[in-house]
XYZ file of C-alpha atoms in Angstrom:
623
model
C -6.827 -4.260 1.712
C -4.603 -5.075 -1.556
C -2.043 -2.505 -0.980
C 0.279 -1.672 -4.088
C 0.963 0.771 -1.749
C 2.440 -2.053 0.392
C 5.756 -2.606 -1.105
C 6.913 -4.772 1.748
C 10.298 -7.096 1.737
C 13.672 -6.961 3.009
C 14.282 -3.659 2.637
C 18.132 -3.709 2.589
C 17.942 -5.812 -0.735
C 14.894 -2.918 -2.104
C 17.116 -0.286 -0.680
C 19.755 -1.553 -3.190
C 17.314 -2.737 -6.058
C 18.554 -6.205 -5.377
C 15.404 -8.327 -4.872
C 15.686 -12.221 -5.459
C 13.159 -13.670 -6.475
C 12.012 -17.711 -6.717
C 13.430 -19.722 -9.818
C 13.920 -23.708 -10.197
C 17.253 -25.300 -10.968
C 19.007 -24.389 -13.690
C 18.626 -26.606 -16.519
C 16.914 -29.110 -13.959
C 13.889 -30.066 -15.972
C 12.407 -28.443 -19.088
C 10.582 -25.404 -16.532
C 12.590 -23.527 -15.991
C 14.066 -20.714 -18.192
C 17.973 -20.478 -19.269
C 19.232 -16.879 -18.685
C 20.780 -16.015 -21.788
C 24.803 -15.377 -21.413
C 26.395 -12.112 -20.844
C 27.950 -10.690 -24.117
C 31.098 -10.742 -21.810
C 32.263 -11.463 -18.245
C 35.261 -11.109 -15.855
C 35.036 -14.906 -15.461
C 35.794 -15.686 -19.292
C 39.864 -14.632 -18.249
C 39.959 -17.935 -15.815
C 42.285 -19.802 -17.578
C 42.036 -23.276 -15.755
C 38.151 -24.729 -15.671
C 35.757 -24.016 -13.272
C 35.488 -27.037 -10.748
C 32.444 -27.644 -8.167
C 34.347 -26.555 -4.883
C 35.463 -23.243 -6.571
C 32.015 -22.857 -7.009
C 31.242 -23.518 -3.836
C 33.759 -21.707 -1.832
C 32.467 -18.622 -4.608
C 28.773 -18.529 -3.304
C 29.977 -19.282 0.103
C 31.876 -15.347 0.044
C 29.573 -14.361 -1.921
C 26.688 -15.149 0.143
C 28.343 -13.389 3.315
C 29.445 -10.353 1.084
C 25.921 -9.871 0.152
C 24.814 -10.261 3.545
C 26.567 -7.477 5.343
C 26.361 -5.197 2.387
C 22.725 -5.778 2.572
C 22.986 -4.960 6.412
C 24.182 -1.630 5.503
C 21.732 -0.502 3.254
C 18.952 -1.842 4.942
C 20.176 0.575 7.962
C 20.911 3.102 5.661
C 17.573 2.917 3.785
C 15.568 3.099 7.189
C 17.424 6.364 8.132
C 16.738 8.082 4.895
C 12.959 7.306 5.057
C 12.756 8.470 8.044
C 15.291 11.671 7.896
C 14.575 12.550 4.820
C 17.832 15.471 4.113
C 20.549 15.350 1.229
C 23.156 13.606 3.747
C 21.084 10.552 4.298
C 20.055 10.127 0.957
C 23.644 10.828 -0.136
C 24.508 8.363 2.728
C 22.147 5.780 1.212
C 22.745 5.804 -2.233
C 26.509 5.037 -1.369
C 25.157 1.981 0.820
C 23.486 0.912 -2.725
C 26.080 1.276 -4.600
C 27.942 -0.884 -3.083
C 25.080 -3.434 -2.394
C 24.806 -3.073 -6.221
C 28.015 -3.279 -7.298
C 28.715 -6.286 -5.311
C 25.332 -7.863 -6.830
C 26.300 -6.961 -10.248
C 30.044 -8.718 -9.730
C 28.647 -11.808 -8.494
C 26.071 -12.216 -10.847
C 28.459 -12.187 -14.270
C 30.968 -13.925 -12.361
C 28.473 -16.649 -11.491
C 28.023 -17.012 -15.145
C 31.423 -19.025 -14.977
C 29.755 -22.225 -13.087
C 26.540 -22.225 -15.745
C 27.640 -25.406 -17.443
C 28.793 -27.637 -14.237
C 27.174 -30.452 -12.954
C 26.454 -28.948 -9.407
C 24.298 -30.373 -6.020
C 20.645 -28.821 -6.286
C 21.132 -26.741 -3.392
C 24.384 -24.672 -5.212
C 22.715 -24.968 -8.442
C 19.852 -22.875 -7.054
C 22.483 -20.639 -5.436
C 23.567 -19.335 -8.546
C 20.974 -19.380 -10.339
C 19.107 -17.091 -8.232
C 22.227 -15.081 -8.164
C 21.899 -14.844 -11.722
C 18.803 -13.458 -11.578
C 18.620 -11.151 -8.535
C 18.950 -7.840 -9.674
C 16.097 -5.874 -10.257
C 18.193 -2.952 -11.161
C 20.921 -4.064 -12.379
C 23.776 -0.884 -12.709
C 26.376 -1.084 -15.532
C 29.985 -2.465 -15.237
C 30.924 1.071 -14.575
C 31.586 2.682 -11.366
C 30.298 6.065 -12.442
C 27.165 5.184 -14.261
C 26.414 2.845 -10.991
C 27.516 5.631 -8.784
C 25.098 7.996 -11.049
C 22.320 5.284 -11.189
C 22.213 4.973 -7.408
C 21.931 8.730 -7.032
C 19.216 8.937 -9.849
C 17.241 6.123 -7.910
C 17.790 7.947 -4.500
C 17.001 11.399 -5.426
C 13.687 9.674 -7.147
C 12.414 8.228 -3.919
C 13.163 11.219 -2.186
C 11.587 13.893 -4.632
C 8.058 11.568 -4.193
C 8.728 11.200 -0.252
C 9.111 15.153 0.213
C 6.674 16.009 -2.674
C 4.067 19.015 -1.329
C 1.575 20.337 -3.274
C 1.579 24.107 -2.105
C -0.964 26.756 -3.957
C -0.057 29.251 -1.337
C 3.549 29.745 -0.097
C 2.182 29.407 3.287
C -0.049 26.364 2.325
C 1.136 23.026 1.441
C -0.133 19.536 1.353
C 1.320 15.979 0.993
C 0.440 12.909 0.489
C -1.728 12.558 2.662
C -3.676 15.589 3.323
C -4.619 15.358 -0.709
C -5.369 11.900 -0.578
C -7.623 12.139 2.145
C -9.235 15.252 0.045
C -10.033 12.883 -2.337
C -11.364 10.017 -0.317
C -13.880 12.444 1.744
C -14.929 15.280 -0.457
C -18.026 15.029 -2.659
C -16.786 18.672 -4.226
C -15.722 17.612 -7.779
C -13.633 20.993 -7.856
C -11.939 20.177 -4.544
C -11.416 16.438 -5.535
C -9.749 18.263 -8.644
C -7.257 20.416 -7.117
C -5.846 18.118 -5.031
C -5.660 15.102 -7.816
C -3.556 17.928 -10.075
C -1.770 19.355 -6.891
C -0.312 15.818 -6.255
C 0.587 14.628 -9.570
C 2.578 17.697 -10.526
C 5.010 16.971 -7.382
C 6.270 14.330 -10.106
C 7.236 16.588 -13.107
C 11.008 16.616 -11.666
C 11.113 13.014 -11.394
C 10.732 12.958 -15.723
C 14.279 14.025 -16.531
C 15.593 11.559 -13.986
C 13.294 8.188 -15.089
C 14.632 8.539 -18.559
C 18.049 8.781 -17.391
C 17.355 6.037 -15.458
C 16.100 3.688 -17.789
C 19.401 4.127 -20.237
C 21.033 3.066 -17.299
C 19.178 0.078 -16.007
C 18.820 -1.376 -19.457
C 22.838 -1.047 -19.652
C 23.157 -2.928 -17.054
C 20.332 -6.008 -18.054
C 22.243 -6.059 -21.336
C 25.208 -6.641 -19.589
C 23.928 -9.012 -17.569
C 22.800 -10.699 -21.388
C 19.345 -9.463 -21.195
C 17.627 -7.569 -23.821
C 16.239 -4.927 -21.265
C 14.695 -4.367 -17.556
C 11.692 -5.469 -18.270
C 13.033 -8.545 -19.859
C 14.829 -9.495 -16.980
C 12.040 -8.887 -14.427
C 9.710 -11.087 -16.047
C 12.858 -13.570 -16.359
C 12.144 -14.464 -12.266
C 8.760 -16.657 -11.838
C 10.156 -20.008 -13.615
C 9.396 -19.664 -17.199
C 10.919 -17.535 -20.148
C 9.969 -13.475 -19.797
C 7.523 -13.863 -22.798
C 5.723 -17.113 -20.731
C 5.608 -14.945 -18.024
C 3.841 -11.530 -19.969
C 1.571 -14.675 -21.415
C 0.720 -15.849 -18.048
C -0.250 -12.866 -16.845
C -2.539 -12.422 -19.617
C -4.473 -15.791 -19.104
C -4.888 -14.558 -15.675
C -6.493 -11.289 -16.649
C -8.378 -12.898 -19.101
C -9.824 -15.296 -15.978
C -10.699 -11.988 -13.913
C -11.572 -9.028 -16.322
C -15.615 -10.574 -16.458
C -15.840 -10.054 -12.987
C -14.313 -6.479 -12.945
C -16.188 -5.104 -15.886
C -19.582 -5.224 -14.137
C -18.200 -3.534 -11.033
C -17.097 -0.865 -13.793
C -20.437 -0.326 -15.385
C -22.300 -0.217 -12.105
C -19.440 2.200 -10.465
C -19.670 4.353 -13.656
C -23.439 4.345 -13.465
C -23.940 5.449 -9.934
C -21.086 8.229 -10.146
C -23.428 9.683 -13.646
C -26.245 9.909 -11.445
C -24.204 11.396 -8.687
C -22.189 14.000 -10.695
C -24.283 14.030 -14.226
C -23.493 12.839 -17.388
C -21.311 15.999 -18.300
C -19.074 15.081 -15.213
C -19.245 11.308 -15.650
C -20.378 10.132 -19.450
C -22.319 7.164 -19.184
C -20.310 5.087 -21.635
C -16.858 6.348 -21.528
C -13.662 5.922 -19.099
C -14.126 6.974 -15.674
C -12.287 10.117 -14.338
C -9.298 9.449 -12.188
C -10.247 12.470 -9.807
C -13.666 11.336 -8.857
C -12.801 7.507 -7.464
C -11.967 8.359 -3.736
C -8.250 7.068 -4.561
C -5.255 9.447 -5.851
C -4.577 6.459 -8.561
C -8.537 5.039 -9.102
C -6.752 1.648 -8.000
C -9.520 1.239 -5.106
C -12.441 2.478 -4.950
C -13.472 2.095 -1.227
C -14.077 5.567 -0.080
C -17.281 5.414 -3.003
C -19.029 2.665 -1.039
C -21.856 5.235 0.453
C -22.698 5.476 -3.067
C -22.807 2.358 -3.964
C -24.239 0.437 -1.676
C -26.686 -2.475 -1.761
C -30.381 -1.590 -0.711
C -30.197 -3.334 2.845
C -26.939 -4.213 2.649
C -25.554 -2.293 5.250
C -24.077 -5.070 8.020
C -25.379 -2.992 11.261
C -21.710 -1.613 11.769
C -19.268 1.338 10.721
C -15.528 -0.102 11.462
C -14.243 2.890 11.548
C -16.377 4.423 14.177
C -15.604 0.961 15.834
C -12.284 1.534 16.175
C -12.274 4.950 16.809
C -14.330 4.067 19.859
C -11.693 2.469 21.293
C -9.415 5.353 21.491
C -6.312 3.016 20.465
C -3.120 4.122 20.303
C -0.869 3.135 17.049
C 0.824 0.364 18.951
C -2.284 -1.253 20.359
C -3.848 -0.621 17.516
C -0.846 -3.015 15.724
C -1.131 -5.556 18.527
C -4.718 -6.599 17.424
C -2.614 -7.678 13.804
C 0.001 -9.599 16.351
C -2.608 -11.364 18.052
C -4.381 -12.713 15.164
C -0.759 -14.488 14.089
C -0.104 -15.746 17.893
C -3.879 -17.090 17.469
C -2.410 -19.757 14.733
C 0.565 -20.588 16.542
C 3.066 -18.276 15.670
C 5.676 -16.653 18.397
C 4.636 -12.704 19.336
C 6.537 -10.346 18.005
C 10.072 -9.612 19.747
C 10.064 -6.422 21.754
C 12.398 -4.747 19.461
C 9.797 -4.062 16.954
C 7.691 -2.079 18.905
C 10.741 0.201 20.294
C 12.138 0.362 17.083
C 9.224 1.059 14.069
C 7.413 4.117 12.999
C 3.756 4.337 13.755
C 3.262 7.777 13.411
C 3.880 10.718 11.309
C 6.692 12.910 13.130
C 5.765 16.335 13.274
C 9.165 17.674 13.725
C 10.587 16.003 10.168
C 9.778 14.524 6.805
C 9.216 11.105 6.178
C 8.367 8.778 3.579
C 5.007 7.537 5.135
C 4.511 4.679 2.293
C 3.506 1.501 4.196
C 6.257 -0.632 4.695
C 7.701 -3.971 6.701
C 11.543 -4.215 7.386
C 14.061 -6.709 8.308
C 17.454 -5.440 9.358
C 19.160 -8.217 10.184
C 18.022 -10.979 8.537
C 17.101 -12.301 12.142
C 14.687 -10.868 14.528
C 14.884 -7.037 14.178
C 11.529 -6.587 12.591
C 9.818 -3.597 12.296
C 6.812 -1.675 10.305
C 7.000 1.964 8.980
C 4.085 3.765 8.258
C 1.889 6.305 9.575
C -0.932 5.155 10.967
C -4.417 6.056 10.533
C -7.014 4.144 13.627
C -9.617 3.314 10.455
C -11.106 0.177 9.310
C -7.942 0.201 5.591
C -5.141 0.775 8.157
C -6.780 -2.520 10.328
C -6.040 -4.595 7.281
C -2.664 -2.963 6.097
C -1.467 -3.910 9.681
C -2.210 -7.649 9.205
C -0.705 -7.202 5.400
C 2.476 -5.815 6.662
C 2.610 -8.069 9.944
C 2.322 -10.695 6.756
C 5.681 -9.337 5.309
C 7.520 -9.454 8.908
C 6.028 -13.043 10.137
C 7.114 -13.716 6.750
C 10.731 -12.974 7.226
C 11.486 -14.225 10.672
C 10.013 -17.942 9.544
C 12.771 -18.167 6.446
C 15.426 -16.707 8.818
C 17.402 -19.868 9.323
C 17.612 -20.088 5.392
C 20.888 -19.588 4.415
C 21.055 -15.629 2.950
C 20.352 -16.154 -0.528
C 17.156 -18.475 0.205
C 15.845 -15.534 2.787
C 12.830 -14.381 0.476
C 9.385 -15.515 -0.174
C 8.737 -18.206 -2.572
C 8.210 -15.530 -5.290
C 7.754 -11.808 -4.627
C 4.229 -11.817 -5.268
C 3.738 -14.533 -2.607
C 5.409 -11.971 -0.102
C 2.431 -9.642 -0.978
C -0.164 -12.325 -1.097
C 0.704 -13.767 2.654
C -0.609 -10.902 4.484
C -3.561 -10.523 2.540
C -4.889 -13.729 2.869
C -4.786 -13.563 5.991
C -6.967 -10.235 6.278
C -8.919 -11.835 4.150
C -10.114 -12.998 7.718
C -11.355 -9.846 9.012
C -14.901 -11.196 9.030
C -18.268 -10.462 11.268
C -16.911 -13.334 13.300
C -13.793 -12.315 13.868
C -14.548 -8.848 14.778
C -17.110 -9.940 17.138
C -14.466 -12.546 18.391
C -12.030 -9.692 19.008
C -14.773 -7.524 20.716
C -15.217 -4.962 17.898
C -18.694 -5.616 17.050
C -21.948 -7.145 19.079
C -23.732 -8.881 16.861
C -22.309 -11.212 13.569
C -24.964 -9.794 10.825
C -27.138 -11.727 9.167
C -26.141 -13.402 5.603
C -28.136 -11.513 4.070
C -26.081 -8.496 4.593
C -23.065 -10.213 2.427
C -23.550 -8.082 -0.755
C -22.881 -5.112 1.545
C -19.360 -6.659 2.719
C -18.610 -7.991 -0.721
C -19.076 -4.996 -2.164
C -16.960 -2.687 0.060
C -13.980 -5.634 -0.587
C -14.653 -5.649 -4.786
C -14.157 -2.088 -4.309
C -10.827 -2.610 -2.480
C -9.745 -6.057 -4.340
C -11.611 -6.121 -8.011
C -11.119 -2.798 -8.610
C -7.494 -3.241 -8.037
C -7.033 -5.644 -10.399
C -6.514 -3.756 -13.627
C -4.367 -0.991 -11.774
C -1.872 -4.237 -10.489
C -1.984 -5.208 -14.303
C -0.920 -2.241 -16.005
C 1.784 -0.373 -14.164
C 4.535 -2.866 -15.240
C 2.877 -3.239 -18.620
C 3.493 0.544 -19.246
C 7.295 -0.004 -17.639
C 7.978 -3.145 -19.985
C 7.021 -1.172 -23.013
C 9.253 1.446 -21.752
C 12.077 -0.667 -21.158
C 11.813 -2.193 -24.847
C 11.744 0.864 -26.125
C 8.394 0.433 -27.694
C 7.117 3.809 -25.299
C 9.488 6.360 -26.145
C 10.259 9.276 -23.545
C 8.616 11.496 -26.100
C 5.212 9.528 -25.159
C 5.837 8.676 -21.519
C 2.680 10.497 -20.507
C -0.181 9.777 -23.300
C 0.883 6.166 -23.333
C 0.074 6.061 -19.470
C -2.975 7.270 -20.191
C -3.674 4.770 -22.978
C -3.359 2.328 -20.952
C -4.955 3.482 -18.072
C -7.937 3.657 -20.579
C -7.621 0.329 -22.217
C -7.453 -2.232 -18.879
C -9.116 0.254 -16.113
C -11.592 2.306 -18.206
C -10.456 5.296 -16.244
C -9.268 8.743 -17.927
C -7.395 11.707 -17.006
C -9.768 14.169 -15.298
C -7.985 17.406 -17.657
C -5.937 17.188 -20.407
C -2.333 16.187 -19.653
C 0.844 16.745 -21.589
C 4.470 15.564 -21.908
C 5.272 18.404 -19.143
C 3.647 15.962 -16.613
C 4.612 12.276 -15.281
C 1.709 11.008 -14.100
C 3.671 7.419 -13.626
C 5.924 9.124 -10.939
C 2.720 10.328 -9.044
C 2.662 6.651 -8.302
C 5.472 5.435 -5.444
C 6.695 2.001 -7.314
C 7.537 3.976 -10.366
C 10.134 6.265 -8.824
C 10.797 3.512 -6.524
C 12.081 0.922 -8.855
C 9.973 -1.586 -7.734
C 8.385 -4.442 -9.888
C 4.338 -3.757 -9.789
C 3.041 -7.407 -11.508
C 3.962 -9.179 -7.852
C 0.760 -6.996 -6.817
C -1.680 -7.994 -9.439
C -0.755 -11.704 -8.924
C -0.882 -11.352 -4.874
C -4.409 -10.559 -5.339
C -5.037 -13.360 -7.256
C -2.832 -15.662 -4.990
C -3.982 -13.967 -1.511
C -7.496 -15.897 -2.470
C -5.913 -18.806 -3.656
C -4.015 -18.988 0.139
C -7.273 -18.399 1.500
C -9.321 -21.051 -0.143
C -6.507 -23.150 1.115
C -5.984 -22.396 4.880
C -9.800 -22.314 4.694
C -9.693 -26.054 3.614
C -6.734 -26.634 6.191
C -9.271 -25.678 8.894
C -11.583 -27.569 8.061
C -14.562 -24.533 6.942
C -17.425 -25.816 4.317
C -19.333 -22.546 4.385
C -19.394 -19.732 1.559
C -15.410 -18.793 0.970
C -16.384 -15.354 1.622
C -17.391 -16.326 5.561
C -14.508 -18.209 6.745
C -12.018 -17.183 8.786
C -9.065 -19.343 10.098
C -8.939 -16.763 13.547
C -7.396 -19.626 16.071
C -6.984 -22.250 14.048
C -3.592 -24.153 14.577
C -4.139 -26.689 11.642
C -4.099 -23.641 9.253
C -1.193 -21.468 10.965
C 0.850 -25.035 10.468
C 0.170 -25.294 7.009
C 1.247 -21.626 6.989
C 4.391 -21.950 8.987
C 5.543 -24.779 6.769
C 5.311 -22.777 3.610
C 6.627 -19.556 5.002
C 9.659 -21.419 6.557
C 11.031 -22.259 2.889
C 11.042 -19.143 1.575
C 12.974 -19.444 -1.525
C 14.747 -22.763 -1.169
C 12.261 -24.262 -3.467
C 10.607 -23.093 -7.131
C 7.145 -21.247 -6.074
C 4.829 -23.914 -6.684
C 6.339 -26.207 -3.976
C 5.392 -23.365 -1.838
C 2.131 -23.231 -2.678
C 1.531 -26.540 -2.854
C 1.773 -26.651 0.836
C -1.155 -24.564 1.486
C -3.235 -25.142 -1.757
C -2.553 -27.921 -3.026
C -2.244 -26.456 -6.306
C 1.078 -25.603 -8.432
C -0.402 -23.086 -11.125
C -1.714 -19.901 -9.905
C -5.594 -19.641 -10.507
C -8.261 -17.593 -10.205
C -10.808 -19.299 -9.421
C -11.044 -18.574 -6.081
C -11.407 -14.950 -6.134
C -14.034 -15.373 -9.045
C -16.295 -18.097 -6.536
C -14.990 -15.755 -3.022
C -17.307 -12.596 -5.298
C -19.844 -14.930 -6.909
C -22.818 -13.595 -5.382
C -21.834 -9.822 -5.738
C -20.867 -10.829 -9.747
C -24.726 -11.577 -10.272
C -26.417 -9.213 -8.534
C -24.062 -6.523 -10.448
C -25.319 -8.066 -13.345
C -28.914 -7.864 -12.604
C -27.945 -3.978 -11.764
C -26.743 -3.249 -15.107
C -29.488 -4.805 -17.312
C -30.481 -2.095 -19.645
C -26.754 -0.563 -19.374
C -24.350 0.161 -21.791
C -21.283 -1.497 -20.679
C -17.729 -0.863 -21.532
C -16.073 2.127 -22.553
């Protein structure tokens, strides 16, 4: 499924907020956008001019500075989330802070090689030094020292959060999010939405600190704020960027508003009009997901007449009685299918499959790499049902992903752009059809075509419904960044928004005491949210591609590239550039295409699109 929970890349670079991201050469052609100049740097006390080999020889140390600092908070990083205690997140925000440091040093310093006539390669180098920080701390070793802390103590308030209405009864994550996706009890569904959203009240105090600090450090860095300087990474100037992602929106929101009415329509019936109004927002509580940004766990309620394919996946693979590392291996073998090497044996001795019962751990979904080599591994705990079958193939995406780029040198070790990284292992879920399960031995019988709306359905609710959720958490964090959101406002303008592109409300009232956004693991995180709206654009995009690559004419929404070398090549060849090249290269290789479009997802849901239509005649739409 389109996991925002899946936050996957190198995780020593998100461990220290340092995440490149793909940009063409500076100045190269008229594409690309200039970074504007720091209002000061180290390098302006050079008195002789900067040559090309000084440059050189500079992102040469640099490069292998970066790289075993980022070795040491990757390590670090893994040990905190999974031994969660004040020395290991002490431990790891001191491995950031100097990952951070470092990455803030290099960066103004590279500022001193902007005007020379470099090689391509070098050019790049800097360039994408220039722009690698996502949190970029200020030129002051106690407001990064206090900045790392802050963004520690963050992650580890969410990762430890228990909602506990008895002293001898308390709940995570998981055991209220599972409340939510299996009760029918409105009151129940309630308790646990409020129990889990107030485990983020702490986090308030610290995310405004944190945001003086961050934008400190983009202004040094010559940047207005943060959220100027994360929309400063896809090849175009930030506002070209926000623009962009508006066009795309614009090419998608026609195909989620339908699934909106018809959602909003059958959960009126189901809970009354009191519960649900028939024309207004949706509430949050009542959409089988803590955040409302899927809506799988609704599909009993909403499904087709007759569109039921003649099989429950989960009951599937529950039959099986897998464990969590066979149950991982079936994600392995659909990669070796296209050609690519299995997995080394590190991985499995090494990652987190399960929830430990003896300790806390932050159970997010997640895909390492802590060498920059070979030691791969996933952490997360593992449910054997049908959404953990396609997070496995996501996060297999990330890890396949980083071994094929490892012979890049370190700052070319990334995915073409971040939202690329995301849309890899999606696309190739995307693949998890009838014939692939009965392929694999999970089902008997391929259904009939006529059972599509069914399977369409169950992924809109997974994939459309996403869509505005993807959009809006960064368009919340911009406006915070800017300063246009004030802290005074954190929480109603969450909701506003929430409101305006999902059409989903707050189930009770909500004050400036709460922050909802924390409830939400890339907000306390740090990490950038718009990669996940655009990977499930681009994840059908890829698909459409490899689709084409293997040579399938059928409907988009029946093809799957299972054991097809032609399309694991094209893949390979794409994932093996990782960020050596601006991100339409990249996916060029595999579409044939260098503008990211929608189209595909809008013809992949084409049939669904007008039968919802046909459902809603006689509605009022909207809210």
């Amino acid at each position: 499924m389109t996991r925002q929970s899946l936050h996957s890349f190198r995780p020593a670079l998100l461990a220290a907020l340092l995440v490149p991201c793909s940009v063409t050469p500076l100045f190269a052609n008229g594409n690309g956008a200039k970074p504007p100049a720091p209002a000061a740097t180290a390098a302006a006390e050079h008195a002789s001019p900067p040559t090309v080999e000084e440059a050189r020889h500079f992102i040469e140390e640099g490069e292998k500075r970066l790289r075993d600092l980022a070795l040491e908070a990757g390590r670090a990083a893994w040990v905190q989330a999974n031994f969660i205690t004040q020395d290991t997140e002490l431990l790891a925000a001191k491995a950031n802070e100097r990952l951070v440091g470092a990455g803030v040093e290099l960066a103004m310093a590279s500022t001193r090689y902007a005007d020379l006539d470099l090689p391509p390669e070098l050019e790049r180098k800097l360039q994408l030094l220039r722009q690698s920080l996502t949190l970029p701390a200020p030129d002051d070793p106690a407001k990064r020292e206090e900045l790392s802390r802050i963004a520690a103590q963050m992650e580890s308030i969410y990762g430890s959060g228990k909602y506990c209405p008895k002293p001898d009864e308390c709940k995570g994550e998981q055991e209220l999010t599972k409340i939510l996706a299996e009760s029918r009890d409105p009151e129940e569904q309630l308790e646990a939405w409020t129990g889990w959203h107030s485990i983020a009240r702490p986090i308030r105090p610290l995310y405004r600190r944190y945001v003086e600090l961050g934008n400190e450090g983009a202004r040094g860095l010559g940047y207005p704020d943060l959220g100027a300087l994360w929309r400063s990474k896809y090849d175009m100037p930030p506002d070209d960027f926000a623009a962009e992602v508006d066009r795309l929106w614009g090419q998608v929101k026609p195909l989620y508003d339908p699934l909106h009415c018809y959602v909003r329509a059958k959960l009126s019936e189901k809970y009354g009009p009191k519960i649900v109004p028939p024309d207004g927002p949706i509430p949050a509580h009542l959409t089988g997901n803590m955040w409302a940004q899927n809506w799988i766990y609704l599909y009993d309620l909403l499904a087709p007449p007759g569109g039921d394919p003649g099989y429950d996946l989960n009951e599937r693979l529950k039959s099986k009685n897998l464990d969590e590392k066979e149950f991982v291996r079936y994600g392995e073998r659909f990669f070796s299918s296209l050609g690519f090497e299995p997995l080394p044996e590190t991985f499995w001795e090494r990652s987190l499959f399960k929830q430990p019962q003896d300790r806390e751990v932050v159970c997010h979904a997640s895909a390492w790499d802590l060498d920059n080599q070979d030691d791969l591994r996933i952490k997360m705990c593992i449910d054997v049902n049908a959404e953990d079958f396609s997070t496995v193939h996501h996060e297999l995406g990330h890890n396949y992903y980083q071994r094929a780029y490892k012979n890049q040198p370190f700052l070319f070790q990334d995915s073409a752009n971040d939202a690329v990284h995301e849309a890899v292992g999606d696309a190739v879920a995307l693949s998890i059809t009838p014939e692939y399960l009965k392929q694999i031995g999970l089902i008997d019988e391929v259904p009939d075509p006529s059972k599509d709306l069914g399977l369409l359905m169950n992924l809109a609710l997974d994939k459309v419904a996403f869509l505005p959720f993807g959009l809006l958490i960064d368009q919340w964090r911009w406006k915070v960044f800017s300063g246009e959101f004030g802290p005074e406002e954190y929480n109603a303008t969450w909701w506003q928004l929430r409101e305006k592109y999902q059409g989903v409300g707050a189930p009770v009232p909500r004050t400036e005491q709460d922050f909802d956004p924390g409830a939400k693991y890339h907000v306390p995180a740090g990490v950038p949210y718009t990669r996940y709206f655009l990977a499930a654009i681009l994840q059908f995009q890829l698909h459409r591609g490899l689709c084409q690559a293997a040579g399938q004419t059928g409907p988009l929404h029946r093809c799957s590239i299972y054991g097809n070398k032609e399309a694991g090549a094209r893949l390979q060849k794409m994932l093996e550039m990782g960020l050596s090249r601006p991100w339409p290269d990249a996916l060029e290789v595999v579409t044939g295409q260098r503008q990211m479009d929608a189209t595909a997802i809008l013809d992949y849901f084409a049939p669904l699109k007008t039968w919802l239509e046909e459902q809603n005649k006689g509605r009022q739409c909207g809210w």
